CSV table of C-alpha atoms in Angstrom, one decimal:
chain,number,residue,atom,x,y,z
A,238,MET,CA,0.0,0.0,0.0
A,239,THR,CA,1.7,3.2,-1.2
A,240,THR,CA,1.6,5.8,1.6
A,241,VAL,CA,2.3,9.5,1.3
A,242,LEU,CA,2.6,11.8,4.3
A,243,ILE,CA,1.8,15.5,3.5
A,244,ILE,CA,2.7,17.9,6.2
A,245,GLY,CA,0.7,21.2,6.0
A,246,ALA,CA,-3.0,21.2,5.3
A,247,GLY,CA,-3.3,24.7,3.8
A,248,ASP,CA,-4.4,25.4,0.3
A,249,MET,CA,-1.3,23.9,-1.3
A,250,GLY,CA,-1.3,20.8,1.0
A,251,GLU,CA,-5.0,20.1,0.1
A,252,ARG,CA,-4.3,20.6,-3.7
A,253,VAL,CA,-1.3,18.2,-3.5
A,254,ALA,CA,-3.4,15.7,-1.6
A,255,ASP,CA,-6.2,15.9,-4.1
A,256,GLY,CA,-3.9,15.6,-7.1
A,257,LEU,CA,-2.1,12.6,-5.7
A,258,ALA,CA,-5.4,10.9,-4.8
A,259,ALA,CA,-6.8,11.6,-8.3
A,260,GLY,CA,-3.7,10.1,-9.9
A,261,GLY,CA,-4.5,6.6,-8.6
A,262,ARG,CA,-0.9,5.8,-7.7
A,263,VAL,CA,-1.3,6.5,-4.0
A,264,ARG,CA,-3.5,4.2,-1.9
A,265,ARG,CA,-3.1,5.9,1.5
A,266,LEU,CA,-2.7,9.6,2.2
A,267,LEU,CA,-1.8,11.0,5.6
A,268,LEU,CA,-2.6,14.7,5.7
A,269,ALA,CA,-1.1,16.3,8.8
A,270,GLY,CA,-1.7,19.8,10.2
A,271,ARG,CA,-2.1,21.5,13.5
A,272,SER,CA,-5.6,22.9,13.3
A,273,ALA,CA,-9.1,21.7,12.4
A,274,VAL,CA,-8.4,22.7,8.8
A,275,VAL,CA,-6.8,19.4,8.3
A,276,ASP,CA,-10.0,17.5,9.2
A,277,ALA,CA,-12.0,19.4,6.6
A,278,ALA,CA,-9.2,19.0,3.9
A,279,ALA,CA,-8.9,15.3,4.5
A,280,ALA,CA,-12.7,14.8,4.5
A,281,THR,CA,-12.9,16.7,1.2
A,282,VAL,CA,-10.3,14.6,-0.6
A,283,ALA,CA,-11.7,11.4,0.9
A,284,SER,CA,-15.1,12.3,-0.4
A,285,ALA,CA,-13.9,13.2,-3.9
A,286,ARG,CA,-11.3,10.5,-4.6
A,287,ASP,CA,-10.9,6.7,-4.4
A,288,CYS,CA,-8.2,6.8,-1.8
A,289,LEU,CA,-7.8,6.2,1.9
A,290,VAL,CA,-7.3,9.6,3.6
A,291,GLU,CA,-6.4,10.1,7.2
A,292,ALA,CA,-6.3,13.5,9.0
A,293,ILE,CA,-3.6,13.8,11.6
A,294,ARG,CA,-3.2,16.6,14.1
A,295,LEU,CA,0.4,17.5,14.1
A,296,ASP,CA,2.5,20.5,15.2
A,297,ALA,CA,5.4,20.3,12.8
A,298,SER,CA,7.5,22.4,15.1
A,299,ARG,CA,7.5,19.5,17.6
A,300,GLN,CA,10.4,17.5,16.3
A,301,ASP,CA,9.6,14.6,18.6
A,302,GLU,CA,6.0,14.4,17.4
A,303,VAL,CA,7.1,14.3,13.7
A,304,ALA,CA,9.7,11.6,14.4
A,305,GLU,CA,7.1,9.5,16.2
A,306,LEU,CA,4.7,9.8,13.2
A,307,LEU,CA,7.4,8.9,10.7
A,308,SER,CA,8.4,5.8,12.7
A,309,ARG,CA,4.8,4.7,13.1
A,310,ALA,CA,3.5,5.5,9.6
A,311,ARG,CA,6.6,4.5,7.5
A,312,PRO,CA,5.5,6.6,4.5
A,313,ASP,CA,6.9,6.0,1.0
A,314,LEU,CA,7.2,9.8,0.5
A,315,VAL,CA,7.0,12.9,2.7
A,316,VAL,CA,5.8,16.1,1.2
A,317,HIS,CA,6.4,19.2,3.2
A,318,CYS,CA,4.0,22.1,2.5
A,319,ALA,CA,4.0,23.9,5.9
A,320,SER,CA,5.2,27.3,6.9
A,321,LEU,CA,4.6,29.7,9.9
A,322,ARG,CA,3.1,32.2,7.5
A,323,GLY,CA,2.4,31.5,3.9
A,324,PRO,CA,3.9,33.6,1.0
A,325,TRP,CA,0.4,35.0,0.2
A,326,ALA,CA,-0.2,36.1,3.8
A,327,MET,CA,0.3,39.8,3.0
A,328,SER,CA,-1.9,39.7,-0.1
A,329,GLY,CA,-4.1,42.8,-0.3
A,330,ARG,CA,-2.1,44.8,2.3
A,331,SER,CA,-0.8,48.2,1.3
A,332,ASP,CA,0.4,49.6,4.6
A,333,PRO,CA,4.0,50.8,4.8
A,334,ALA,CA,5.3,47.8,6.8
A,335,ALA,CA,3.8,45.3,4.3
A,336,ARG,CA,5.1,47.2,1.3
A,337,ALA,CA,8.6,47.4,2.8
A,338,ILE,CA,8.8,43.8,3.7
A,339,ALA,CA,7.5,42.7,0.2
A,340,ALA,CA,10.0,45.0,-1.5
A,341,ALA,CA,12.8,43.4,0.5
A,342,GLY,CA,12.3,40.0,-1.1
A,343,LEU,CA,11.2,36.7,0.3
A,344,GLY,CA,14.6,36.1,1.8
A,345,LEU,CA,13.7,38.5,4.6
A,346,ARG,CA,10.8,36.2,5.5
A,347,LEU,CA,13.0,33.1,5.7
A,348,PRO,CA,12.2,32.9,9.5
A,349,TYR,CA,8.6,32.0,8.4
A,350,GLN,CA,9.7,29.4,5.8
A,351,LEU,CA,12.6,27.6,7.4
A,352,PRO,CA,11.7,26.5,10.9
A,353,LEU,CA,9.1,23.8,10.2
A,354,VAL,CA,11.0,22.1,7.3
A,355,LEU,CA,14.1,22.2,9.5
A,356,SER,CA,12.1,20.5,12.3
A,357,VAL,CA,10.8,17.9,9.8
A,358,LEU,CA,14.2,17.0,8.4
A,359,ARG,CA,15.7,16.8,11.9
A,360,ALA,CA,12.8,14.5,12.9
A,361,ALA,CA,13.5,12.3,9.8
A,362,ARG,CA,17.1,12.0,10.8
A,363,ASP,CA,16.0,11.0,14.4
A,364,ALA,CA,13.5,8.5,13.1
A,365,GLY,CA,16.0,6.9,10.7
A,366,TYR,CA,13.6,7.7,7.8
A,367,GLN,CA,15.4,6.9,4.5
A,368,GLY,CA,12.6,7.7,2.0
A,369,PRO,CA,12.4,10.8,-0.2
A,370,VAL,CA,11.4,14.2,1.2
A,371,ALA,CA,10.0,16.8,-1.1
A,372,ASN,CA,9.9,20.4,0.1
A,373,LEU,CA,7.5,23.1,-1.1
A,374,SER,CA,8.5,25.8,1.5
A,375,PHE,CA,10.7,28.3,-0.4
A,376,PRO,CA,13.0,25.4,-1.5
A,377,ASP,CA,15.3,27.6,-3.6
A,378,VAL,CA,16.7,29.1,-0.4
A,379,THR,CA,15.7,26.7,2.4
A,380,GLY,CA,17.2,23.8,0.4
A,381,PRO,CA,20.8,25.2,0.4
A,382,VAL,CA,20.5,26.2,4.1
A,383,LEU,CA,19.4,22.7,5.0
A,384,ALA,CA,22.2,21.3,2.8
A,385,ARG,CA,24.7,23.3,4.8
A,386,LEU,CA,23.4,21.5,7.9
A,387,GLY,CA,23.5,18.0,6.4
A,388,LEU,CA,19.7,17.9,6.1
A,389,ALA,CA,19.0,18.5,2.4
A,390,PRO,CA,15.6,17.3,1.2
A,391,THR,CA,15.6,15.0,-1.7
A,392,ILE,CA,14.1,17.6,-3.9
A,393,GLY,CA,12.3,20.9,-3.9
A,394,LEU,CA,9.0,21.7,-5.6
A,395,GLY,CA,7.6,24.4,-7.8
A,396,ASN,CA,9.3,27.4,-9.2
A,397,ALA,CA,11.4,26.0,-12.1
A,398,ALA,CA,8.6,23.5,-12.7
A,399,MET,CA,6.1,26.3,-13.0
A,400,MET,CA,8.4,28.0,-15.5
A,401,GLN,CA,8.5,24.8,-17.5
A,402,LEU,CA,4.7,24.7,-17.6
A,403,ARG,CA,4.7,28.3,-18.9
A,404,VAL,CA,7.1,27.4,-21.6
A,405,ARG,CA,5.0,24.4,-22.6
A,406,ALA,CA,1.9,26.6,-22.7
A,407,ALA,CA,3.7,29.1,-25.0
A,408,LEU,CA,4.8,26.3,-27.3
A,409,ARG,CA,1.4,24.7,-27.4
A,410,ALA,CA,-0.2,28.0,-28.4
A,411,ALA,CA,2.4,28.7,-31.1
A,412,ARG,CA,2.5,25.1,-32.5
A,413,PRO,CA,-0.8,23.3,-31.6
A,414,GLU,CA,-0.2,20.5,-34.0
A,415,GLN,CA,3.3,19.7,-32.9
A,416,PRO,CA,4.3,17.6,-29.9
A,417,ALA,CA,6.3,19.5,-27.3
A,418,PRO,CA,10.1,19.0,-27.4
A,419,LEU,CA,12.1,18.2,-24.3
A,420,ILE,CA,12.0,21.3,-22.2
A,421,ARG,CA,14.7,22.1,-19.6
A,422,VAL,CA,14.6,25.2,-17.4
A,423,LEU,CA,17.3,26.7,-15.2
A,424,GLY,CA,15.7,29.3,-13.0
A,425,HIS,CA,15.3,30.6,-9.5
A,426,HIS,CA,12.2,31.4,-7.4
A,427,ALA,CA,13.1,35.1,-7.8
A,428,GLN,CA,12.3,34.8,-11.5
A,429,VAL,CA,8.9,33.2,-11.2
A,430,PHE,CA,6.9,36.4,-10.9
A,431,ASP,CA,8.2,37.9,-14.1
A,432,VAL,CA,7.6,34.5,-15.9
A,433,MET,CA,4.0,34.3,-14.6
A,434,GLN,CA,3.3,37.9,-15.6
A,435,ALA,CA,4.9,37.4,-19.1
A,436,ARG,CA,7.2,40.3,-18.2
A,437,PRO,CA,10.7,39.6,-19.5
A,438,PRO,CA,13.5,41.5,-17.8
A,439,ALA,CA,15.2,44.1,-20.0
A,440,ASP,CA,18.6,42.5,-19.2
A,441,PRO,CA,18.7,39.1,-20.9
A,442,ASP,CA,21.1,37.9,-18.2
A,443,GLN,CA,18.3,38.2,-15.7
A,444,ARG,CA,15.9,35.9,-17.5
A,445,CYS,CA,15.5,32.2,-16.7
A,446,ARG,CA,17.2,29.9,-19.2
A,447,VAL,CA,15.2,27.7,-21.5
A,448,TYR,CA,16.7,24.8,-23.4
A,449,LEU,CA,14.8,22.8,-26.0
A,450,GLY,CA,15.5,19.3,-27.3
A,451,GLU,CA,18.3,17.0,-26.5
A,452,ASP,CA,20.8,19.4,-28.0
A,453,GLY,CA,19.6,22.2,-25.7
A,454,GLN,CA,18.6,24.9,-28.2
A,455,ARG,CA,18.4,28.1,-26.2
A,456,ASP,CA,15.2,30.1,-26.3
A,457,ASP,CA,14.7,32.0,-23.1
A,458,THR,CA,11.9,34.2,-24.5
A,459,LEU,CA,9.5,31.3,-24.5
A,460,ALA,CA,9.2,31.6,-20.7
A,461,TYR,CA,7.6,35.0,-21.1
A,462,GLN,CA,5.1,34.3,-23.9
A,463,ALA,CA,2.2,32.5,-22.1
A,464,PRO,CA,-0.8,34.6,-21.1
A,465,PRO,CA,0.0,36.9,-18.2
A,466,LEU,CA,-1.3,36.0,-14.7
A,467,ALA,CA,-1.3,38.6,-11.9
A,468,PRO,CA,0.3,37.6,-8.6
A,469,GLY,CA,-1.9,36.0,-6.0
A,470,PRO,CA,-3.2,32.6,-4.6
A,471,ARG,CA,-4.3,31.6,-8.1
A,472,TYR,CA,-0.6,30.7,-8.7
A,473,ASN,CA,-1.3,27.7,-6.4
A,474,VAL,CA,-3.2,26.1,-9.3
A,475,VAL,CA,-0.1,26.2,-11.5
A,476,THR,CA,2.1,25.2,-8.6
A,477,ALA,CA,0.1,22.0,-7.9
A,478,ALA,CA,0.1,21.1,-11.6
A,479,ALA,CA,3.9,21.6,-11.6
A,480,VAL,CA,4.7,19.5,-8.6
A,481,LEU,CA,2.5,16.5,-9.1
A,482,PRO,CA,4.7,14.8,-11.8
A,483,VAL,CA,7.7,15.1,-9.5
A,484,LEU,CA,5.9,13.6,-6.6
A,485,GLU,CA,4.5,10.7,-8.6
A,486,ALA,CA,8.0,10.0,-10.1
A,487,LEU,CA,9.3,9.6,-6.5
A,488,LEU,CA,6.8,6.8,-5.7
A,489,PRO,CA,7.8,3.1,-5.7
A,490,GLY,CA,7.7,1.6,-9.1
A,491,ALA,CA,7.3,4.9,-11.0
A,492,ALA,CA,8.4,5.4,-14.5
A,493,PRO,CA,11.5,7.7,-15.0
A,494,LEU,CA,10.8,11.4,-15.4
A,495,ARG,CA,12.7,14.3,-17.0
A,496,HIS,CA,11.5,17.5,-15.5
A,497,SER,CA,12.7,20.9,-14.1
A,498,THR,CA,12.2,21.6,-10.4
A,499,ALA,CA,13.7,23.3,-7.4
A,500,ALA,CA,16.6,22.5,-5.2
A,501,PRO,CA,17.6,18.9,-6.0
A,502,ALA,CA,19.7,17.7,-3.1
A,503,GLY,CA,19.6,21.2,-1.6
A,504,LEU,CA,21.2,23.1,-4.6
A,505,PRO,CA,20.2,26.8,-4.8
A,506,GLY,CA,17.5,27.6,-7.4
A,507,GLY,CA,16.0,25.2,-9.9
A,508,TYR,CA,17.4,22.8,-12.5
A,509,PRO,CA,16.5,20.2,-15.1
A,510,VAL,CA,16.6,16.8,-13.4
A,511,ARG,CA,16.1,13.1,-14.1
A,512,ILE,CA,14.2,11.0,-11.5
A,513,ALA,CA,14.5,7.3,-11.7
A,514,ASP,CA,14.2,4.5,-9.1
A,515,GLY,CA,13.9,7.1,-6.4
A,516,ALA,CA,17.2,8.8,-7.4
A,517,VAL,CA,17.4,12.4,-8.5
A,518,THR,CA,20.2,13.5,-10.8
A,519,LEU,CA,20.9,16.7,-12.8
A,520,ASP,CA,19.9,16.6,-16.4
A,521,LEU,CA,21.8,19.6,-17.7
A,522,PRO,CA,21.8,20.4,-21.5
A,523,PRO,CA,25.1,20.1,-23.4
A,524,GLY,CA,27.5,22.9,-22.7
A,525,LEU,CA,26.1,23.8,-19.3
A,526,THR,CA,28.3,22.7,-16.4
A,527,GLU,CA,27.0,22.1,-12.9
A,528,ALA,CA,29.2,24.9,-11.6
A,529,GLU,CA,27.9,27.4,-14.1
A,530,ALA,CA,24.3,26.4,-13.3
A,531,ILE,CA,24.8,26.8,-9.6
A,532,ALA,CA,26.6,30.2,-10.0
A,533,CYS,CA,23.7,31.4,-12.2
A,534,ASN,CA,21.1,30.5,-9.6
A,535,GLU,CA,23.2,32.1,-6.8
A,536,ARG,CA,23.2,35.3,-8.7
A,537,MET,CA,19.5,35.1,-9.3
A,538,ALA,CA,18.9,34.7,-5.6
A,539,HIS,CA,19.7,38.4,-5.2
A,540,GLY,CA,16.2,39.0,-6.6
A,541,ASP,CA,14.8,37.4,-3.4
A,542,GLY,CA,17.2,39.6,-1.3
A,543,VAL,CA,19.7,36.8,-0.7
A,544,GLU,CA,23.3,37.8,-1.0
A,545,SER,CA,25.0,34.6,0.3
A,546,ILE,CA,24.7,31.6,2.6
A,547,ASP,CA,27.5,30.8,5.1
A,548,GLU,CA,28.7,27.2,5.8
A,549,ASP,CA,26.6,27.2,9.0
A,550,GLY,CA,23.5,28.1,7.1
A,551,THR,CA,23.4,31.8,8.1
A,552,VAL,CA,21.8,33.9,5.3
A,553,HIS,CA,23.1,37.3,4.4
A,554,LEU,CA,20.7,39.7,2.7
A,555,THR,CA,21.4,42.1,-0.1
A,556,ALA,CA,22.0,45.8,0.2
A,557,ALA,CA,18.7,46.4,-1.6
A,558,SER,CA,16.9,44.2,1.0
A,559,ARG,CA,18.4,46.1,3.8
A,560,GLN,CA,17.5,49.4,2.2
A,561,ALA,CA,13.9,48.4,1.8
A,562,VAL,CA,13.3,47.9,5.5
A,563,ALA,CA,15.7,50.6,6.8
A,564,GLY,CA,12.8,53.0,7.5
A,565,ILE,CA,10.6,50.5,9.5
A,566,ALA,CA,13.0,48.0,11.3
A,567,PRO,CA,16.5,47.8,10.0
A,568,GLU,CA,17.3,44.9,12.3
A,569,LEU,CA,15.0,42.8,10.1
A,570,ALA,CA,17.8,42.7,7.4
A,571,GLU,CA,20.6,41.6,9.7
A,572,PRO,CA,22.1,38.1,8.8
A,573,VAL,CA,19.5,35.4,9.5
A,574,ALA,CA,21.1,32.7,11.7
A,575,VAL,CA,19.5,29.2,12.0
A,576,THR,CA,19.8,29.6,15.8
A,577,ASP,CA,17.8,32.9,15.8
A,578,LEU,CA,14.8,31.9,13.7
A,579,ALA,CA,12.2,32.1,16.5
A,580,ASP,CA,13.3,35.6,17.6
A,581,ARG,CA,13.4,36.8,14.0
A,582,ALA,CA,9.9,35.4,13.2
A,583,ALA,CA,8.6,37.2,16.3
A,584,LEU,CA,10.2,40.4,15.2
A,585,LEU,CA,8.5,40.0,11.8
A,586,ASP,CA,5.2,39.4,13.5
A,587,SER,CA,5.5,42.6,15.6
A,588,VAL,CA,6.3,44.7,12.5
A,589,LEU,CA,3.4,43.3,10.5
A,590,ALA,CA,0.9,43.4,13.4
């Protein structure tokens, strides 16, 4: 009985659960969350799909609780979708604090995105869990932080995969009678919003990279040609469609998959990958070295306000990020240390209150 544990029962957690249940490859879904929302989400999926669905009350910040659940349930795959405050939590706000924090880039809000996935990966280590862990919580940056700590998830979700879907949509509109070629995307979370809004950066070096076919013919403009979609929770529909092939490819007995997705083995940003027999390897086009691909994504991370990551996982923010919050709480843009996440999240809460 193939079992998948999804941690986080918000909108994305429920969408992922429903997609996996609809796919027919998963027989048993464990949907874990800390509030009554998980009960409603599990009941909805169980009512709509032919799949066993169990709601589990779980506080993902409680490492011991997560370890106990992993030891007891022995899932074939863990999908992490939880955060302390979701990326759309400030939608609709136009007050000075919200505007400043949004302008600083998502890196500033790392204290909301990192703590729960850190707890889950530590719990997996404690429980001796050896299966794959897929992370949807800001994987382009949380992935490399976790890798510095020896806790890299198997793979990240979304972002580069969303860009790949946008490329596919552009190709489908331009050549409806032709099958899509192999699409490989190198891109960072910081580039997703321009791609989704069909807004190519004026500087070609700031665009995500698109490679077509086995020979990797370059056509970055395709990422910006699908119909524009304004930022908001509607992006979750595209995110869910982008992550499901990756998750299904990680299940026992799955067929191999070539796809683009975020943070394989904790690398920064997103890459073309090959998933086969539970293993994830890079699938870079000819002429693109791993070192060049990593360096490109590290540069693009500046768009999220991330300047660099130390060997102990401390994240340094860019000068632009620091400037954005200088007038409201300059201490928000000090280096983000793994040991200081709770205090920094509390500071963010107080500024946004």
